[in-house]
Amino acid sequence: MTEVAVVGFAQSPVRVRDDATTGGVEMLLPIFAEVYQATGLTRTDIGFWCSGSSDYLAGRAFSFVQAVDSIGCVPPIMESHVEMDGAWALYEAWVKIMSGEADIALAYGFGKSSGSQLRRVLALQLDPYLVAPLWPDSVSVAALQARLCIEAGLFSEKDMAEVAARSRASAAANPAAQVSGDVSIEELLSRPHMADPLRAHDCAPVGDGAAVVILASGERARELCERPAWITSFWHRIESGSLGARDLLRVGLGAPGGGPVDVAELHAPFTHQEILLRRDLGLGSEVEVNPSGGALCANPMFAAGLARVGCAAQAVMSGRAATALGHATSGPALQQNLVCVMEAR
């Protein structure tokens, strides 16, 4: 079996940016340069490119084509795109290397959420016949899930506030984070609800950003990186798009294969979703969860999931962890979930 490892990762600072277009070129050029410098690669060394973004978010068809300007048009490239978070682009890049069609692949994701009413745009992910015409916004849908969990006794609003406080404290060391800093649980709980039982701290901020991850096979990975993050497993689960046809109290991913992990980067745009993911993946208190601050502190649409995998890989490449898990989600109430487990060797 072909070995595949993450050898490079970079992400842009997540901000509300007036200077960035929905094409993402301004966000992508600096981080492409960063991973090139870190790995010693040039664009001509990349055998396959794959991007993740959304035409709905950009507001026009084939908007991802503009981002290719950040790659360059000469010489021609082998390129693909997914209308998903960049984590799914990473999966396609991994398959490309596993199939022997490329030795080095680059996946990137980008999104400018501040140019639209994000809560309303995300309603387009819902069942187009029965739910989407009602335009329930994404925060309200998440609030329904959180309320079900609280009524079932899975956790409390205080538990959710503890997730927010820990995430913001961890994000203080992450220059890409949009929200960070120490805050007391009591202060968080004193604030008003946005959509009961969710308060502002329970919801990811709206921001613009991009992320890029480079994969390499076998010996190429060892040449490019002193301590590659070797991918040991990838898995993906899709639940029904109908909210009433699935159990919103569970995710259904199961524990990661290959044993326990040291670090887990979970793509949880809402505090209660981190708790659900931890329960479902069997992550105990010994696992460091979201040391980057996670999506609660920086959630660029269509790049946040890829950034979670990249941050997990960075923990391995830097020597902070021997094993790490990166998770990405898409759709309402954790409808689609992807998990990537990596290790040092």
mmCIF file of N, CA and C in Angstrom, residues 126-189:
data_model
loop_
_atom_site.group_PDB
_atom_site.id
_atom_site.type_symbol
_atom_site.label_atom_id
_atom_site.label_comp_id
_atom_site.label_asym_id
_atom_site.label_seq_id
_atom_site.Cartn_x
_atom_site.Cartn_y
_atom_site.Cartn_z
ATOM 1 N N LEU A 126 -30.259 22.619 3.332
ATOM 2 C CA LEU A 126 -31.340 21.818 3.888
ATOM 3 C C LEU A 126 -32.174 21.153 2.791
ATOM 4 N N ASP A 127 -33.012 20.222 3.206
ATOM 5 C CA ASP A 127 -33.910 19.533 2.282
ATOM 6 C C ASP A 127 -34.656 20.552 1.411
ATOM 7 N N PRO A 128 -34.446 20.494 0.097
ATOM 8 C CA PRO A 128 -34.968 21.552 -0.777
ATOM 9 C C PRO A 128 -36.486 21.549 -0.944
ATOM 10 N N TYR A 129 -37.160 20.491 -0.510
ATOM 11 C CA TYR A 129 -38.599 20.389 -0.725
ATOM 12 C C TYR A 129 -39.405 20.819 0.498
ATOM 13 N N LEU A 130 -38.974 20.380 1.675
ATOM 14 C CA LEU A 130 -39.797 20.591 2.863
ATOM 15 C C LEU A 130 -39.219 21.589 3.857
ATOM 16 N N VAL A 131 -37.877 21.718 3.916
ATOM 17 C CA VAL A 131 -37.267 22.530 4.957
ATOM 18 C C VAL A 131 -36.696 23.845 4.423
ATOM 19 N N ALA A 132 -35.892 23.788 3.377
ATOM 20 C CA ALA A 132 -35.255 24.996 2.856
ATOM 21 C C ALA A 132 -36.245 26.107 2.514
ATOM 22 N N PRO A 133 -37.429 25.796 1.971
ATOM 23 C CA PRO A 133 -38.376 26.885 1.665
ATOM 24 C C PRO A 133 -38.829 27.663 2.898
ATOM 25 N N LEU A 134 -38.639 27.074 4.087
ATOM 26 C CA LEU A 134 -38.994 27.775 5.317
ATOM 27 C C LEU A 134 -37.883 28.707 5.779
ATOM 28 N N TRP A 135 -36.696 28.592 5.192
ATOM 29 C CA TRP A 135 -35.522 29.402 5.494
ATOM 30 C C TRP A 135 -35.139 29.387 6.985
ATOM 31 N N PRO A 136 -35.066 28.222 7.604
ATOM 32 C CA PRO A 136 -34.537 28.195 8.984
ATOM 33 C C PRO A 136 -33.030 28.439 8.949
ATOM 34 N N ASP A 137 -32.553 29.411 9.703
ATOM 35 C CA ASP A 137 -31.133 29.739 9.616
ATOM 36 C C ASP A 137 -30.302 28.706 10.369
ATOM 37 N N SER A 138 -29.004 28.694 10.079
ATOM 38 C CA SER A 138 -28.114 27.652 10.597
ATOM 39 C C SER A 138 -28.002 27.676 12.114
ATOM 40 N N VAL A 139 -28.036 28.858 12.721
ATOM 41 C CA VAL A 139 -27.935 28.947 14.181
ATOM 42 C C VAL A 139 -29.194 28.381 14.831
ATOM 43 N N SER A 140 -30.339 28.645 14.258
ATOM 44 C CA SER A 140 -31.588 28.119 14.814
ATOM 45 C C SER A 140 -31.643 26.599 14.712
ATOM 46 N N VAL A 141 -31.158 26.053 13.601
ATOM 47 C CA VAL A 141 -31.115 24.596 13.455
ATOM 48 C C VAL A 141 -30.187 23.985 14.506
ATOM 49 N N ALA A 142 -29.027 24.615 14.709
ATOM 50 C CA ALA A 142 -28.101 24.132 15.733
ATOM 51 C C ALA A 142 -28.711 24.249 17.121
ATOM 52 N N ALA A 143 -29.492 25.303 17.350
ATOM 53 C CA ALA A 143 -30.139 25.477 18.644
ATOM 54 C C ALA A 143 -31.151 24.366 18.913
ATOM 55 N N LEU A 144 -31.851 23.917 17.873
ATOM 56 C CA LEU A 144 -32.772 22.784 18.028
ATOM 57 C C LEU A 144 -32.015 21.542 18.479
ATOM 58 N N GLN A 145 -30.857 21.303 17.866
ATOM 59 C CA GLN A 145 -30.047 20.150 18.245
ATOM 60 C C GLN A 145 -29.554 20.277 19.683
ATOM 61 N N ALA A 146 -29.069 21.464 20.042
ATOM 62 C CA ALA A 146 -28.567 21.678 21.401
ATOM 63 C C ALA A 146 -29.681 21.489 22.434
ATOM 64 N N ARG A 147 -30.872 21.984 22.142
ATOM 65 C CA ARG A 147 -31.987 21.841 23.080
ATOM 66 C C ARG A 147 -32.357 20.368 23.262
ATOM 67 N N LEU A 148 -32.383 19.613 22.197
ATOM 68 C CA LEU A 148 -32.668 18.176 22.298
ATOM 69 C C LEU A 148 -31.654 17.485 23.205
ATOM 70 N N CYS A 149 -30.375 17.859 23.038
ATOM 71 C CA CYS A 149 -29.315 17.232 23.840
ATOM 72 C C CYS A 149 -29.444 17.598 25.314
ATOM 73 N N ILE A 150 -29.757 18.859 25.595
ATOM 74 C CA ILE A 150 -29.909 19.299 26.985
ATOM 75 C C ILE A 150 -31.096 18.590 27.635
ATOM 76 N N GLU A 151 -32.220 18.518 26.912
ATOM 77 C CA GLU A 151 -33.409 17.851 27.450
ATOM 78 C C GLU A 151 -33.165 16.362 27.667
ATOM 79 N N ALA A 152 -32.232 15.787 26.876
ATOM 80 C CA ALA A 152 -31.900 14.366 27.039
ATOM 81 C C ALA A 152 -30.890 14.142 28.158
ATOM 82 N N GLY A 153 -30.390 15.238 28.753
ATOM 83 C CA GLY A 153 -29.464 15.120 29.866
ATOM 84 C C GLY A 153 -28.027 14.850 29.469
ATOM 85 N N LEU A 154 -27.676 15.108 28.214
ATOM 86 C CA LEU A 154 -26.307 14.842 27.765
ATOM 87 C C LEU A 154 -25.320 15.869 28.298
ATOM 88 N N PHE A 155 -25.760 17.111 28.457
ATOM 89 C CA PHE A 155 -24.899 18.178 28.975
ATOM 90 C C PHE A 155 -25.769 19.369 29.349
ATOM 91 N N SER A 156 -25.131 20.401 29.881
ATOM 92 C CA SER A 156 -25.842 21.607 30.307
ATOM 93 C C SER A 156 -25.283 22.830 29.587
ATOM 94 N N GLU A 157 -25.932 23.967 29.761
ATOM 95 C CA GLU A 157 -25.417 25.209 29.177
ATOM 96 C C GLU A 157 -24.078 25.578 29.810
ATOM 97 N N LYS A 158 -23.875 25.215 31.054
ATOM 98 C CA LYS A 158 -22.577 25.459 31.689
ATOM 99 C C LYS A 158 -21.490 24.644 31.016
ATOM 100 N N ASP A 159 -21.777 23.391 30.687
ATOM 101 C CA ASP A 159 -20.800 22.560 29.977
ATOM 102 C C ASP A 159 -20.435 23.186 28.637
ATOM 103 N N MET A 160 -21.414 23.755 27.962
ATOM 104 C CA MET A 160 -21.167 24.417 26.686
ATOM 105 C C MET A 160 -20.284 25.644 26.875
ATOM 106 N N ALA A 161 -20.549 26.409 27.934
ATOM 107 C CA ALA A 161 -19.734 27.590 28.214
ATOM 108 C C ALA A 161 -18.298 27.207 28.542
ATOM 109 N N GLU A 162 -18.107 26.081 29.189
ATOM 110 C CA GLU A 162 -16.756 25.613 29.502
ATOM 111 C C GLU A 162 -15.980 25.314 28.224
ATOM 112 N N VAL A 163 -16.654 24.776 27.222
ATOM 113 C CA VAL A 163 -16.013 24.527 25.926
ATOM 114 C C VAL A 163 -15.565 25.845 25.302
ATOM 115 N N ALA A 164 -16.431 26.847 25.339
ATOM 116 C CA ALA A 164 -16.107 28.156 24.759
ATOM 117 C C ALA A 164 -14.936 28.804 25.475
ATOM 118 N N ALA A 165 -14.928 28.752 26.803
ATOM 119 C CA ALA A 165 -13.858 29.383 27.574
ATOM 120 C C ALA A 165 -12.521 28.708 27.301
ATOM 121 N N ARG A 166 -12.518 27.376 27.260
ATOM 122 C CA ARG A 166 -11.270 26.662 26.985
ATOM 123 C C ARG A 166 -10.769 26.951 25.575
ATOM 124 N N SER A 167 -11.679 26.984 24.617
ATOM 125 C CA SER A 167 -11.290 27.236 23.230
ATOM 126 C C SER A 167 -10.658 28.613 23.082
ATOM 127 N N ARG A 168 -11.248 29.624 23.702
ATOM 128 C CA ARG A 168 -10.715 30.981 23.584
ATOM 129 C C ARG A 168 -9.363 31.111 24.270
ATOM 130 N N ALA A 169 -9.178 30.421 25.388
ATOM 131 C CA ALA A 169 -7.889 30.454 26.064
ATOM 132 C C ALA A 169 -6.812 29.784 25.198
ATOM 133 N N SER A 170 -7.168 28.667 24.565
ATOM 134 C CA SER A 170 -6.209 27.974 23.701
ATOM 135 C C SER A 170 -5.863 28.802 22.475
ATOM 136 N N ALA A 171 -6.841 29.518 21.937
ATOM 137 C CA ALA A 171 -6.635 30.299 20.713
ATOM 138 C C ALA A 171 -5.686 31.466 20.903
ATOM 139 N N ALA A 172 -5.374 31.824 22.148
ATOM 140 C CA ALA A 172 -4.473 32.950 22.400
ATOM 141 C C ALA A 172 -3.104 32.708 21.777
ATOM 142 N N ALA A 173 -2.734 31.443 21.598
ATOM 143 C CA ALA A 173 -1.434 31.105 21.008
ATOM 144 C C ALA A 173 -1.522 30.885 19.500
ATOM 145 N N ASN A 174 -2.682 31.102 18.909
ATOM 146 C CA ASN A 174 -2.889 30.861 17.482
ATOM 147 C C ASN A 174 -3.054 32.193 16.747
ATOM 148 N N PRO A 175 -2.059 32.622 15.987
ATOM 149 C CA PRO A 175 -2.152 33.930 15.303
ATOM 150 C C PRO A 175 -3.239 33.981 14.233
ATOM 151 N N ALA A 176 -3.740 32.824 13.797
ATOM 152 C CA ALA A 176 -4.796 32.812 12.783
ATOM 153 C C ALA A 176 -6.179 32.961 13.385
ATOM 154 N N ALA A 177 -6.292 32.872 14.722
ATOM 155 C CA ALA A 177 -7.600 32.902 15.367
ATOM 156 C C ALA A 177 -8.241 34.279 15.261
ATOM 157 N N GLN A 178 -9.550 34.277 15.180
ATOM 158 C CA GLN A 178 -10.323 35.509 15.093
ATOM 159 C C GLN A 178 -10.793 35.967 16.470
ATOM 160 N N VAL A 179 -11.041 35.008 17.354
ATOM 161 C CA VAL A 179 -11.512 35.277 18.717
ATOM 162 C C VAL A 179 -10.607 34.533 19.685
ATOM 163 N N SER A 180 -10.127 35.198 20.737
ATOM 164 C CA SER A 180 -9.255 34.542 21.708
ATOM 165 C C SER A 180 -9.239 35.335 23.004
ATOM 166 N N GLY A 181 -8.642 34.732 24.039
ATOM 167 C CA GLY A 181 -8.490 35.427 25.309
ATOM 168 C C GLY A 181 -9.224 34.742 26.440
ATOM 169 N N ASP A 182 -8.799 35.009 27.639
ATOM 170 C CA ASP A 182 -9.416 34.422 28.826
ATOM 171 C C ASP A 182 -10.761 35.081 29.126
ATOM 172 N N VAL A 183 -11.721 34.268 29.489
ATOM 173 C CA VAL A 183 -13.042 34.765 29.878
ATOM 174 C C VAL A 183 -13.633 33.768 30.875
ATOM 175 N N SER A 184 -14.348 34.263 31.854
ATOM 176 C CA SER A 184 -14.908 33.374 32.875
ATOM 177 C C SER A 184 -16.212 32.752 32.391
ATOM 178 N N ILE A 185 -16.485 31.562 32.892
ATOM 179 C CA ILE A 185 -17.721 30.868 32.541
ATOM 180 C C ILE A 185 -18.926 31.658 33.040
ATOM 181 N N GLU A 186 -18.803 32.251 34.207
ATOM 182 C CA GLU A 186 -19.904 33.041 34.756
ATOM 183 C C GLU A 186 -20.249 34.215 33.861
ATOM 184 N N GLU A 187 -19.216 34.867 33.334
ATOM 185 C CA GLU A 187 -19.457 36.007 32.439
ATOM 186 C C GLU A 187 -20.165 35.553 31.171
ATOM 187 N N LEU A 188 -19.741 34.429 30.620
ATOM 188 C CA LEU A 188 -20.377 33.923 29.409
ATOM 189 C C LEU A 188 -21.851 33.598 29.641
ATOM 190 N N LEU A 189 -22.135 32.967 30.764
ATOM 191 C CA LEU A 189 -23.518 32.561 31.047
ATOM 192 C C LEU A 189 -24.423 33.736 31.379
#
